[in-house]
Short mmCIF file of C-alpha atoms and ligand atoms in Angstrom, two decimals:
data_model
loop_
_atom_site.label_atom_id
_atom_site.label_comp_id
_atom_site.label_asym_id
_atom_site.label_seq_id
_atom_site.Cartn_x
_atom_site.Cartn_y
_atom_site.Cartn_z
CA MET A 1 -8.99 21.89 19.60
CA SER A 2 -8.15 23.33 16.20
CA ASN A 3 -7.28 20.88 13.46
CA PRO A 4 -3.68 19.69 13.37
CA ARG A 5 -1.27 20.84 10.67
CA VAL A 6 0.21 17.69 9.24
CA LEU A 7 3.45 17.02 7.40
CA PHE A 8 2.82 13.67 5.70
CA VAL A 9 6.20 12.09 4.98
CA SER A 10 6.18 9.23 2.50
CA SER A 11 8.54 7.60 0.02
CA GLU A 12 5.73 7.19 -2.55
CA ALA A 13 2.48 8.95 -3.45
CA HIS A 14 0.11 8.03 -6.23
CA PRO A 15 0.03 9.24 -9.01
CA LEU A 16 3.57 10.60 -8.78
CA VAL A 17 5.40 7.46 -7.74
CA LYS A 18 4.02 4.06 -6.78
CA THR A 19 5.27 0.58 -6.04
CA GLY A 20 2.40 -0.55 -3.81
CA GLY A 21 -0.27 0.27 -1.28
CA LEU A 22 1.71 3.00 0.51
CA ALA A 23 1.42 5.14 -2.61
CA ASP A 24 -2.33 4.63 -2.71
CA VAL A 25 -2.58 5.73 0.92
CA ALA A 26 -0.30 8.75 0.48
CA GLY A 27 -2.24 9.81 -2.60
CA ALA A 28 -5.64 9.55 -0.94
CA LEU A 29 -5.49 10.03 2.83
CA PRO A 30 -4.15 13.61 2.64
CA VAL A 31 -6.98 14.48 0.24
CA ALA A 32 -9.54 13.02 2.65
CA LEU A 33 -7.90 14.87 5.56
CA LYS A 34 -8.06 18.10 3.63
CA ALA A 35 -11.77 17.53 3.06
CA LEU A 36 -12.05 17.38 6.87
CA ARG A 37 -10.41 20.84 6.95
CA CYS A 38 -7.04 19.54 8.05
CA ASP A 39 -4.02 21.43 6.68
CA VAL A 40 -1.80 18.68 5.27
CA ARG A 41 1.29 18.71 3.07
CA ILE A 42 2.89 15.65 1.55
CA MET A 43 6.66 15.28 1.41
CA ILE A 44 8.27 12.83 -1.03
CA PRO A 45 11.70 12.56 -2.65
CA ALA A 46 12.05 14.32 -6.01
CA TYR A 47 12.67 11.11 -7.94
CA LYS A 48 13.46 11.60 -11.60
CA SER A 49 10.29 9.67 -12.51
CA ALA A 50 8.12 11.77 -10.19
CA LEU A 51 9.41 15.02 -11.73
CA ALA A 52 8.81 13.59 -15.20
CA ARG A 53 5.30 12.60 -14.21
CA ILE A 54 4.58 16.11 -12.89
CA GLN A 55 5.85 17.55 -16.15
CA SER A 56 3.73 15.17 -18.21
CA VAL A 57 0.53 16.37 -16.53
CA MET A 58 1.73 19.96 -16.88
CA GLN A 59 1.56 20.65 -13.20
CA ASP A 60 3.51 23.70 -11.96
CA VAL A 61 6.59 23.16 -9.81
CA LYS A 62 8.34 25.92 -7.91
CA GLU A 63 11.29 26.12 -5.60
CA ILE A 64 10.26 27.15 -2.09
CA ALA A 65 13.44 26.64 -0.11
CA VAL A 66 17.11 25.72 -0.36
CA LEU A 67 18.54 23.89 2.62
CA ASP A 68 21.99 22.99 3.85
CA ILE A 69 21.61 19.47 5.14
CA GLU A 70 24.17 17.55 7.17
CA GLN A 71 26.02 15.03 4.99
CA ALA A 72 24.71 16.45 1.71
CA ASP A 73 27.49 17.60 -0.60
CA ALA A 74 25.27 20.19 -2.24
CA PRO A 75 22.34 22.34 -1.07
CA VAL A 76 19.01 20.51 -1.18
CA ARG A 77 16.08 22.21 -2.87
CA LEU A 78 12.53 21.90 -1.68
CA LEU A 79 10.10 22.05 -4.58
CA GLU A 80 6.36 22.55 -4.35
CA THR A 81 3.62 21.22 -6.58
CA ARG A 82 0.06 19.98 -6.10
CA LEU A 83 -1.02 16.38 -6.01
CA PRO A 84 -2.55 15.94 -9.49
CA GLY A 85 -6.33 16.02 -9.27
CA SER A 86 -6.36 17.76 -5.89
CA SER A 87 -5.30 20.94 -4.17
CA VAL A 88 -3.05 19.21 -1.67
CA ARG A 89 0.48 20.60 -1.70
CA VAL A 90 3.34 18.21 -2.34
CA TRP A 91 6.87 19.07 -1.28
CA LEU A 92 9.62 17.32 -3.18
CA VAL A 93 13.06 16.88 -1.67
CA ASP A 94 15.36 17.58 -4.57
CA SER A 95 18.85 16.21 -4.11
CA PRO A 96 19.99 15.03 -7.54
CA ALA A 97 22.84 12.94 -6.15
CA HIS A 98 20.26 10.90 -4.24
CA PHE A 99 17.13 10.90 -6.35
CA ASP A 100 17.87 11.95 -9.93
CA ARG A 101 18.41 8.53 -11.50
CA ASP A 102 16.59 6.11 -13.77
CA GLY A 103 14.89 3.12 -12.13
CA GLY A 104 12.54 2.64 -9.21
CA PRO A 105 12.36 4.50 -5.91
CA TYR A 106 14.28 1.82 -4.02
CA GLY A 107 16.36 0.12 -6.67
CA PRO A 108 17.22 -0.35 -10.32
CA THR A 109 14.50 -1.45 -12.73
CA GLY A 110 15.66 -5.08 -12.84
CA GLY A 111 15.27 -5.52 -9.06
CA GLY A 112 17.48 -5.19 -5.97
CA ASP A 113 18.17 -2.16 -3.81
CA TRP A 114 20.15 1.01 -4.46
CA PRO A 115 23.43 0.61 -2.54
CA ASP A 116 23.03 4.07 -1.00
CA ASN A 117 19.44 3.67 0.27
CA ALA A 118 20.51 4.40 3.85
CA GLN A 119 22.09 7.70 2.73
CA ARG A 120 19.14 8.54 0.48
CA PHE A 121 16.48 8.11 3.13
CA ALA A 122 18.61 9.56 5.93
CA LEU A 123 18.88 12.71 3.84
CA PHE A 124 15.16 12.67 3.12
CA SER A 125 14.45 12.27 6.84
CA ARG A 126 16.81 15.11 7.77
CA VAL A 127 14.95 17.43 5.42
CA ALA A 128 11.64 16.40 7.03
CA VAL A 129 13.12 17.20 10.44
CA ALA A 130 14.31 20.61 9.25
CA VAL A 131 10.85 21.45 7.92
CA ALA A 132 9.20 20.10 11.08
CA GLN A 133 11.41 22.30 13.24
CA GLY A 134 10.83 25.43 11.20
CA GLU A 135 14.44 25.46 9.99
CA ALA A 136 13.64 25.57 6.29
CA GLY A 137 12.61 29.22 6.20
CA LEU A 138 9.00 28.39 5.33
CA ASP A 139 6.06 30.25 6.79
CA TRP A 140 4.46 26.96 7.83
CA GLN A 141 5.20 24.46 10.54
CA PRO A 142 3.38 21.22 11.32
CA THR A 143 1.89 20.28 14.65
CA VAL A 144 2.10 16.62 13.65
CA VAL A 145 4.62 14.79 11.49
CA HIS A 146 3.06 11.62 10.08
CA CYS A 147 5.78 9.20 8.95
CA ASN A 148 5.29 6.03 6.96
CA ASP A 149 7.40 2.88 6.79
CA TRP A 150 11.14 2.55 7.24
CA GLN A 151 12.11 5.24 4.75
CA SER A 152 10.96 7.91 7.21
CA GLY A 153 11.72 5.96 10.41
CA LEU A 154 14.62 8.24 11.29
CA VAL A 155 12.31 11.25 11.54
CA PRO A 156 10.67 10.37 14.91
CA ALA A 157 14.08 9.27 16.23
CA LEU A 158 15.75 12.57 15.37
CA LEU A 159 12.76 14.67 16.43
CA SER A 160 12.57 12.91 19.81
CA ARG A 161 15.82 14.68 20.73
CA ARG A 162 14.43 18.16 20.05
CA THR A 163 12.28 20.45 22.23
CA PRO A 164 9.94 21.90 21.39
CA ARG A 165 8.92 19.71 18.49
CA PRO A 166 5.76 18.62 16.70
CA ALA A 167 4.06 15.37 17.68
CA THR A 168 5.01 12.28 15.68
CA VAL A 169 2.87 9.49 14.28
CA PHE A 170 4.35 6.47 12.55
CA THR A 171 2.33 4.14 10.35
CA ILE A 172 3.47 0.60 9.59
CA HIS A 173 2.32 -0.33 6.11
CA ASN A 174 4.34 -3.53 6.04
CA LEU A 175 6.51 -4.72 8.93
CA SER A 176 8.51 -7.05 6.69
CA TYR A 177 10.35 -4.11 5.12
CA GLN A 178 12.54 -2.74 7.87
CA GLY A 179 15.39 -0.84 6.27
CA LEU A 180 18.24 -2.85 7.83
CA PHE A 181 21.82 -1.68 7.40
CA SER A 182 25.23 -2.64 8.77
CA TRP A 183 27.15 -1.07 11.62
CA GLU A 184 29.53 0.44 9.05
CA THR A 185 26.63 2.08 7.26
CA PHE A 186 25.30 3.38 10.57
CA GLN A 187 28.72 4.88 11.26
CA SER A 188 28.81 6.49 7.85
CA LEU A 189 25.51 8.28 8.50
CA ALA A 190 26.98 10.33 11.38
CA LEU A 191 23.89 9.87 13.51
CA PRO A 192 23.80 10.23 17.29
CA GLN A 193 25.79 7.21 18.56
CA ASP A 194 23.27 6.28 21.23
CA LEU A 195 20.71 5.36 18.53
CA TRP A 196 22.74 2.15 18.22
CA SER A 197 21.19 0.41 21.19
CA MET A 198 18.83 -2.46 21.62
CA HIS A 199 16.36 0.03 23.12
CA GLY A 200 16.96 2.32 20.19
CA MET A 201 17.43 1.40 16.54
CA GLU A 202 19.74 -1.56 16.77
CA TYR A 203 18.19 -4.84 15.64
CA PHE A 204 20.17 -8.06 16.07
CA GLY A 205 23.45 -6.49 15.01
CA ASN A 206 22.00 -4.25 12.32
CA PHE A 207 20.70 -0.70 12.20
CA SER A 208 16.94 -0.73 11.67
CA PHE A 209 15.31 2.37 10.21
CA ILE A 210 11.83 1.12 11.03
CA LYS A 211 12.71 0.90 14.73
CA GLY A 212 13.14 4.66 14.71
CA GLY A 213 9.42 4.89 14.10
CA LEU A 214 8.43 2.04 16.38
CA VAL A 215 10.47 3.22 19.38
CA TYR A 216 10.35 7.01 19.20
CA SER A 217 7.02 8.08 17.71
CA ASP A 218 4.33 9.45 20.00
CA MET A 219 1.65 7.26 18.41
CA LEU A 220 1.88 4.22 16.17
CA SER A 221 -0.61 2.84 13.75
CA THR A 222 -0.91 0.12 11.22
CA VAL A 223 -3.28 -0.32 8.35
CA SER A 224 -5.88 -2.71 9.72
CA PRO A 225 -7.16 -3.72 13.15
CA GLN A 226 -6.30 -7.38 12.52
CA TYR A 227 -2.69 -6.64 11.47
CA ALA A 228 -2.33 -4.47 14.60
CA LYS A 229 -3.02 -7.62 16.61
CA GLU A 230 -0.92 -9.93 14.46
CA ILE A 231 2.31 -7.90 14.64
CA THR A 232 2.37 -8.33 18.40
CA THR A 233 2.81 -12.10 17.89
CA PRO A 234 6.02 -14.01 17.01
CA GLN A 235 4.42 -15.30 13.79
CA PHE A 236 4.14 -11.83 12.24
CA GLY A 237 6.38 -9.69 14.46
CA TYR A 238 9.90 -10.47 13.09
CA GLY A 239 11.31 -10.26 16.59
CA LEU A 240 9.75 -6.81 17.06
CA GLU A 241 6.62 -8.22 18.70
CA GLU A 242 7.76 -7.53 22.24
CA LEU A 243 8.54 -3.92 21.45
CA LEU A 244 5.13 -3.61 19.78
CA ARG A 245 3.40 -5.24 22.75
CA HIS A 246 5.26 -2.88 25.03
CA ARG A 247 3.95 0.04 22.97
CA GLY A 248 0.51 -1.56 22.73
CA ASP A 249 -1.26 1.40 24.36
CA ARG A 250 0.10 3.62 21.57
CA LEU A 251 -0.65 1.25 18.68
CA VAL A 252 -3.92 1.35 16.74
CA GLY A 253 -5.16 -0.29 13.57
CA ILE A 254 -6.88 2.00 11.07
CA LEU A 255 -8.15 0.31 7.95
CA ASN A 256 -7.03 1.85 4.68
CA GLY A 257 -9.75 3.31 2.56
CA ALA A 258 -10.26 2.88 -1.13
CA ASP A 259 -9.94 5.90 -3.36
CA TYR A 260 -13.29 5.62 -5.10
CA ARG A 261 -12.35 8.55 -7.34
CA GLN A 262 -9.86 6.21 -8.95
CA TRP A 263 -11.48 2.85 -8.32
CA ASN A 264 -15.10 3.07 -9.32
CA PRO A 265 -16.57 0.99 -12.17
CA THR A 266 -19.21 3.64 -12.82
CA ARG A 267 -16.58 6.13 -14.00
CA ASP A 268 -13.30 4.40 -14.57
CA ALA A 269 -11.46 5.93 -17.50
CA TYR A 270 -9.35 2.79 -17.96
CA ILE A 271 -12.23 0.40 -18.59
CA PRO A 272 -14.07 0.22 -21.89
CA TYR A 273 -17.58 -0.31 -20.46
CA PRO A 274 -18.39 1.50 -17.21
CA TYR A 275 -21.01 -0.29 -15.12
CA ASN A 276 -22.79 -0.46 -11.79
CA THR A 277 -25.43 -2.68 -10.25
CA TYR A 278 -28.08 -1.32 -12.65
CA ASN A 279 -26.23 -2.34 -15.80
CA PHE A 280 -24.17 -5.12 -14.27
CA ALA A 281 -24.42 -7.07 -17.51
CA ASP A 282 -21.86 -4.62 -18.93
CA LYS A 283 -19.26 -6.20 -16.69
CA GLN A 284 -19.39 -9.11 -19.17
CA ARG A 285 -18.32 -6.78 -21.96
CA ASN A 286 -15.28 -5.75 -19.94
CA LYS A 287 -14.57 -9.43 -19.45
CA THR A 288 -14.62 -10.13 -23.18
CA ALA A 289 -12.40 -7.10 -23.79
CA LEU A 290 -9.95 -8.34 -21.16
CA GLN A 291 -9.95 -11.83 -22.66
CA ALA A 292 -9.15 -10.31 -26.04
CA ARG A 293 -6.41 -8.09 -24.63
CA MET A 294 -4.72 -10.92 -22.76
CA GLY A 295 -5.09 -13.59 -25.41
CA LEU A 296 -7.63 -15.68 -23.51
CA ALA A 297 -10.43 -17.51 -25.31
CA GLN A 298 -13.33 -15.09 -25.69
CA ASN A 299 -16.12 -16.71 -23.76
CA ALA A 300 -18.41 -14.75 -21.48
CA SER A 301 -19.66 -17.73 -19.50
CA VAL A 302 -16.36 -19.24 -18.34
CA PRO A 303 -15.40 -17.95 -14.88
CA LEU A 304 -12.36 -15.69 -15.12
CA LEU A 305 -10.00 -15.46 -12.14
CA GLY A 306 -7.83 -12.36 -11.72
CA MET A 307 -4.74 -11.72 -9.63
CA ILE A 308 -2.63 -8.57 -9.37
CA GLY A 309 0.32 -7.79 -7.17
CA ARG A 310 3.99 -7.59 -6.51
CA LEU A 311 5.61 -10.94 -7.30
CA VAL A 312 6.92 -11.62 -3.81
CA GLU A 313 6.48 -14.56 -1.44
CA GLN A 314 4.01 -12.54 0.67
CA LYS A 315 1.37 -12.47 -2.03
CA GLY A 316 1.11 -16.26 -2.47
CA PHE A 317 1.35 -16.47 -6.27
CA ASP A 318 3.12 -19.79 -5.70
CA LEU A 319 0.08 -21.14 -3.84
CA LEU A 320 -2.10 -20.42 -6.84
CA LEU A 321 0.51 -21.86 -9.23
CA ASP A 322 0.66 -25.05 -7.17
CA ALA A 323 -3.14 -25.40 -7.08
CA LEU A 324 -3.61 -24.45 -10.73
CA PRO A 325 -2.98 -27.67 -12.70
CA GLU A 326 -5.61 -29.62 -10.76
CA LEU A 327 -8.08 -26.73 -10.81
CA LEU A 328 -7.68 -26.41 -14.57
CA ARG A 329 -8.17 -30.16 -14.96
CA THR A 330 -11.36 -30.24 -12.93
CA HIS A 331 -12.94 -26.88 -13.77
CA ASP A 332 -13.70 -24.79 -16.76
CA LEU A 333 -11.94 -21.56 -15.77
CA GLN A 334 -9.52 -18.91 -16.95
CA LEU A 335 -6.83 -16.93 -15.15
CA ALA A 336 -5.44 -13.46 -15.86
CA VAL A 337 -2.41 -12.31 -13.85
CA LEU A 338 -0.61 -8.97 -13.66
CA GLY A 339 2.53 -8.72 -11.57
CA SER A 340 6.07 -7.55 -11.33
CA GLY A 341 8.96 -8.64 -9.16
CA ASP A 342 10.67 -11.98 -8.62
CA PRO A 343 11.96 -13.32 -11.99
CA ALA A 344 11.53 -16.96 -10.82
CA LEU A 345 7.83 -16.41 -10.13
CA GLU A 346 7.53 -14.61 -13.42
CA GLU A 347 9.01 -17.64 -15.18
CA ARG A 348 6.60 -20.02 -13.42
CA LEU A 349 3.68 -17.86 -14.52
CA ARG A 350 4.99 -17.74 -18.09
CA ALA A 351 5.30 -21.51 -18.07
CA ALA A 352 1.70 -21.88 -16.83
CA ALA A 353 0.52 -19.57 -19.61
CA ARG A 354 2.50 -21.56 -22.20
CA ALA A 355 1.07 -24.83 -20.87
CA HIS A 356 -2.51 -23.57 -21.01
CA PRO A 357 -2.85 -21.22 -23.96
CA GLY A 358 -6.18 -19.44 -24.09
CA ARG A 359 -6.87 -20.36 -20.46
CA VAL A 360 -4.00 -18.78 -18.51
CA ALA A 361 -2.46 -15.42 -19.35
CA ALA A 362 0.08 -13.32 -17.50
CA GLN A 363 1.47 -9.89 -18.09
CA PHE A 364 4.51 -8.49 -16.33
CA GLY A 365 5.60 -5.02 -15.38
CA TYR A 366 3.55 -2.24 -13.93
CA SER A 367 0.30 -1.23 -15.61
CA GLU A 368 -2.28 0.88 -13.86
CA GLU A 369 -4.55 0.49 -16.86
CA LEU A 370 -4.45 -3.30 -16.94
CA ALA A 371 -4.90 -3.44 -13.15
CA HIS A 372 -8.21 -1.60 -13.58
CA GLN A 373 -9.19 -3.77 -16.53
CA ILE A 374 -8.57 -6.97 -14.56
CA GLU A 375 -10.62 -5.66 -11.65
CA ALA A 376 -13.46 -4.91 -14.07
CA GLY A 377 -13.15 -7.96 -16.31
CA ALA A 378 -12.52 -10.78 -13.83
CA ASP A 379 -15.31 -12.61 -12.00
CA ILE A 380 -13.22 -13.75 -9.06
CA PHE A 381 -10.22 -12.03 -7.50
CA VAL A 382 -7.59 -14.27 -5.90
CA MET A 383 -5.62 -12.99 -2.91
CA PRO A 384 -3.90 -15.83 -1.07
CA SER A 385 -1.43 -13.55 0.75
CA ARG A 386 0.57 -15.24 3.51
CA PHE A 387 0.22 -12.00 5.43
CA GLU A 388 -1.49 -8.79 4.36
CA PRO A 389 -1.27 -5.59 6.43
CA CYS A 390 -4.41 -4.22 4.77
CA GLY A 391 -4.57 -5.11 1.10
CA LEU A 392 -6.31 -2.88 -1.36
CA ASN A 393 -7.12 -5.07 -4.31
CA GLN A 394 -9.73 -7.05 -2.40
CA ILE A 395 -11.42 -3.75 -1.49
CA TYR A 396 -11.33 -2.60 -5.12
CA SER A 397 -12.65 -6.03 -6.16
CA LEU A 398 -15.68 -5.66 -3.91
CA ARG A 399 -16.60 -2.39 -5.61
CA TYR A 400 -16.13 -3.95 -9.07
CA GLY A 401 -18.40 -6.92 -8.30
CA THR A 402 -15.37 -9.21 -8.59
CA VAL A 403 -15.77 -11.67 -5.75
CA PRO A 404 -12.59 -11.93 -3.62
CA VAL A 405 -11.16 -15.26 -2.48
CA VAL A 406 -8.74 -14.46 0.33
CA HIS A 407 -6.59 -16.00 3.06
CA ARG A 408 -7.81 -15.25 6.58
CA THR A 409 -5.05 -12.80 7.53
CA GLY A 410 -4.54 -9.10 8.30
CA GLY A 411 -6.76 -6.61 6.56
CA LEU A 412 -8.35 -9.35 4.46
CA VAL A 413 -10.13 -10.43 7.66
CA ASN A 414 -11.47 -6.93 8.22
CA THR A 415 -12.78 -6.45 4.69
CA VAL A 416 -14.15 -9.74 3.30
CA VAL A 417 -17.00 -11.73 4.87
CA ASP A 418 -16.92 -15.44 4.07
CA ALA A 419 -19.98 -16.82 2.32
CA THR A 420 -21.00 -19.25 5.04
CA PRO A 421 -24.66 -20.33 5.03
CA GLU A 422 -25.28 -18.01 8.02
CA ALA A 423 -23.58 -15.01 6.39
CA LEU A 424 -25.52 -15.64 3.20
CA ARG A 425 -28.79 -15.81 5.12
CA ALA A 426 -27.92 -12.62 6.99
CA GLY A 427 -27.11 -10.90 3.67
CA VAL A 428 -23.56 -9.98 4.72
CA ALA A 429 -21.44 -12.41 2.69
CA THR A 430 -19.04 -10.77 0.23
CA GLY A 431 -16.42 -13.38 -0.66
CA PHE A 432 -14.63 -16.58 0.25
CA VAL A 433 -12.11 -16.83 3.08
CA PHE A 434 -9.78 -19.76 3.79
CA ASN A 435 -7.73 -20.50 6.88
CA GLU A 436 -4.39 -21.98 5.84
CA PRO A 437 -1.98 -20.44 3.33
CA SER A 438 -1.75 -23.73 1.42
CA PRO A 439 -2.54 -24.71 -2.19
CA ALA A 440 -5.16 -27.19 -0.94
CA ALA A 441 -7.03 -24.62 1.18
CA LEU A 442 -6.92 -22.11 -1.66
CA ALA A 443 -8.18 -24.73 -4.12
CA SER A 444 -11.04 -25.63 -1.86
CA ALA A 445 -12.08 -21.97 -1.43
CA LEU A 446 -11.85 -21.47 -5.19
CA THR A 447 -13.97 -24.57 -5.71
CA ARG A 448 -16.60 -23.08 -3.41
CA ALA A 449 -16.45 -19.82 -5.34
CA LEU A 450 -16.78 -21.61 -8.67
CA ALA A 451 -19.80 -23.54 -7.39
CA SER A 452 -21.45 -20.26 -6.40
CA TYR A 453 -20.58 -18.75 -9.75
CA ALA A 454 -22.57 -21.56 -11.35
CA SER A 455 -25.67 -20.33 -9.53
CA PRO A 456 -26.65 -16.95 -11.05
CA ARG A 457 -28.94 -16.12 -8.11
CA MET A 458 -26.23 -16.76 -5.55
CA TRP A 459 -23.62 -14.90 -7.61
CA LYS A 460 -25.81 -11.86 -7.95
CA LEU A 461 -26.31 -11.82 -4.20
CA LEU A 462 -22.57 -11.96 -3.53
CA THR A 463 -21.51 -9.42 -6.13
CA PHE A 464 -24.19 -6.90 -5.22
CA GLN A 465 -23.49 -7.29 -1.52
CA GLY A 466 -19.81 -6.57 -2.24
CA MET A 467 -20.54 -3.58 -4.45
CA GLN A 468 -22.50 -1.95 -1.66
CA GLN A 469 -19.61 -2.05 0.82
CA ASP A 470 -18.21 1.34 1.63
CA PHE A 471 -14.53 1.57 2.48
CA SER A 472 -14.16 5.22 1.56
CA TRP A 473 -11.36 7.23 3.09
CA ARG A 474 -13.57 9.62 5.00
CA ARG A 475 -14.10 7.33 7.98
CA SER A 476 -10.41 6.35 8.13
CA ALA A 477 -9.37 10.00 7.83
CA GLN A 478 -11.55 10.80 10.85
CA GLN A 479 -9.74 8.10 12.79
CA TYR A 480 -6.37 9.53 11.76
CA LEU A 481 -7.52 12.95 12.96
CA SER A 482 -8.20 11.57 16.41
CA LEU A 483 -4.86 9.74 16.31
CA TYR A 484 -3.14 13.07 15.56
CA ARG A 485 -4.94 14.69 18.51
CA GLN A 486 -3.83 11.85 20.77
CA ALA A 487 -0.24 12.25 19.56
CA ILE A 488 -0.34 15.98 20.28
CA GLN A 489 -1.64 15.33 23.79
CA THR A 490 0.99 12.64 24.40
CA CYS A 491 3.81 14.85 23.21
CA ALA A 492 2.70 17.95 25.15
P1 ADP B 501 1.15 -3.92 -1.39
O1 ADP B 501 1.20 -2.55 -0.81
O2 ADP B 501 1.67 -4.99 -0.46
O3 ADP B 501 1.80 -4.01 -2.73
P2 ADP B 501 -1.73 -3.52 -1.62
O4 ADP B 501 -2.82 -4.47 -1.98
O5 ADP B 501 -1.90 -2.75 -0.36
O6 ADP B 501 -0.37 -4.34 -1.63
O7 ADP B 501 -1.57 -2.46 -2.80
C1 ADP B 501 -1.15 -2.83 -4.06
C2 ADP B 501 -1.46 -1.72 -5.04
O8 ADP B 501 -0.52 -1.77 -6.10
C3 ADP B 501 -2.82 -1.86 -5.68
O9 ADP B 501 -3.32 -0.60 -6.04
C4 ADP B 501 -2.50 -2.70 -6.93
O10 ADP B 501 -3.46 -2.58 -7.94
C5 ADP B 501 -1.18 -2.12 -7.33
N1 ADP B 501 -0.31 -3.01 -8.09
C6 ADP B 501 0.47 -4.00 -7.63
N2 ADP B 501 1.17 -4.56 -8.65
C7 ADP B 501 0.82 -3.90 -9.77
C8 ADP B 501 1.20 -4.00 -11.15
N3 ADP B 501 2.08 -4.89 -11.58
N4 ADP B 501 0.62 -3.14 -12.02
C9 ADP B 501 -0.28 -2.23 -11.60
N5 ADP B 501 -0.67 -2.09 -10.32
C10 ADP B 501 -0.13 -2.92 -9.41
#
């Protein structure tokens, strides 16, 4: 079978627009697919910030189509550029009324959602459908449309009503974001009325964009084998577990890869002292630089904990904050945090930094540069997520010789091997894994990590074992290729 032609529909793609892991995937998987000779094009909204970013790297942009889209007051332009650093084409859906505004992709800078998100992503989805069906006047049509998360959930739903049509694949990057809207909003979108059904996109009295993907796509995937199992249980399924169990023969877990072009301590433009296993001592110099940058006491021997992520309940910053006072009392350690999100969590982190000057430091907002510097400068990476579809930072940490301490959930299970005596003997241990998302369990795993840190021989074993792990995209991209082939067969 010839390789599929893939339209990769995403609401974010690194480095053009990013709020989390979806952007990392959308910025790397298409590149890996292209390397496997798959013809793939990315479609994202033409956010003001994305256009500015393209301009700042002096990438060309050209108009390739103008479309009349249902419910849009003005014609929608399709713009083409290349993903910076690659030859993959990116198509930007340019509807100024929907996407030309300051702020984030889903809401204003201070937090919250845009009130017209349903309209914004319905329009985006309609454009994807038009391109998929060859109605945009382009000389290219996909054989597979790969949709991601709720923002493109309407695409499989709308395509399911068309024949012929390309096959559809829907990837769940995080089931907790579902794109739920009221009946009134559903009415305002002028969608086919029968989509409002419990077997369609209705969800306990709301209209659920994500259900469009879950119900109507030919194949479903999520971003780790463990999360694929977890979302079929009430604990992680948000009431969608039965639907997902019902579609179990169509649901696979494919672990995200790491983009080692971006995340590689040997050639990371953001870090002052590149290093690998041969000059691992240079990691210490990054640590001192990080301590200086964040206002921590400059001391190469004190273990430095790092944590990066969106400040949301999922990530478990509160668990670390609860465990912190006792840990700081009983251990010589430092903590460097980078996050953005919930103002209450931000305030708690600020308070911890104020209470422990020189030992705890936190920076807020989004900083790609500091994220890399924390990965390089920290000794231990803390990831106590309550749930974690895949998680990328623990994978980056492994490559940076920054030993991850993680909760036993989702993709963390598939990527970190707990340093039990057996795993250490077998030479497979890469981090520390704890069972309960509680401050006490986290503290006890951190205590184990700190004890290992005190033994240079043991620490070297763990860090080097981690640095040798290979989670590159190539293997995952191969799995996506076979998923696309399955979807094509299913749809035929
Ligand atoms: P999620 O998608 O749930 O946010 P992942 O671990 O899959 O979690 O991906 C998070 C990505 O976003 C990582 O690349 C991480 O470094 C990055 N990130 C999260 N918060 C920030 C921040 N404040 N500044 C810079 N990068 C961040």
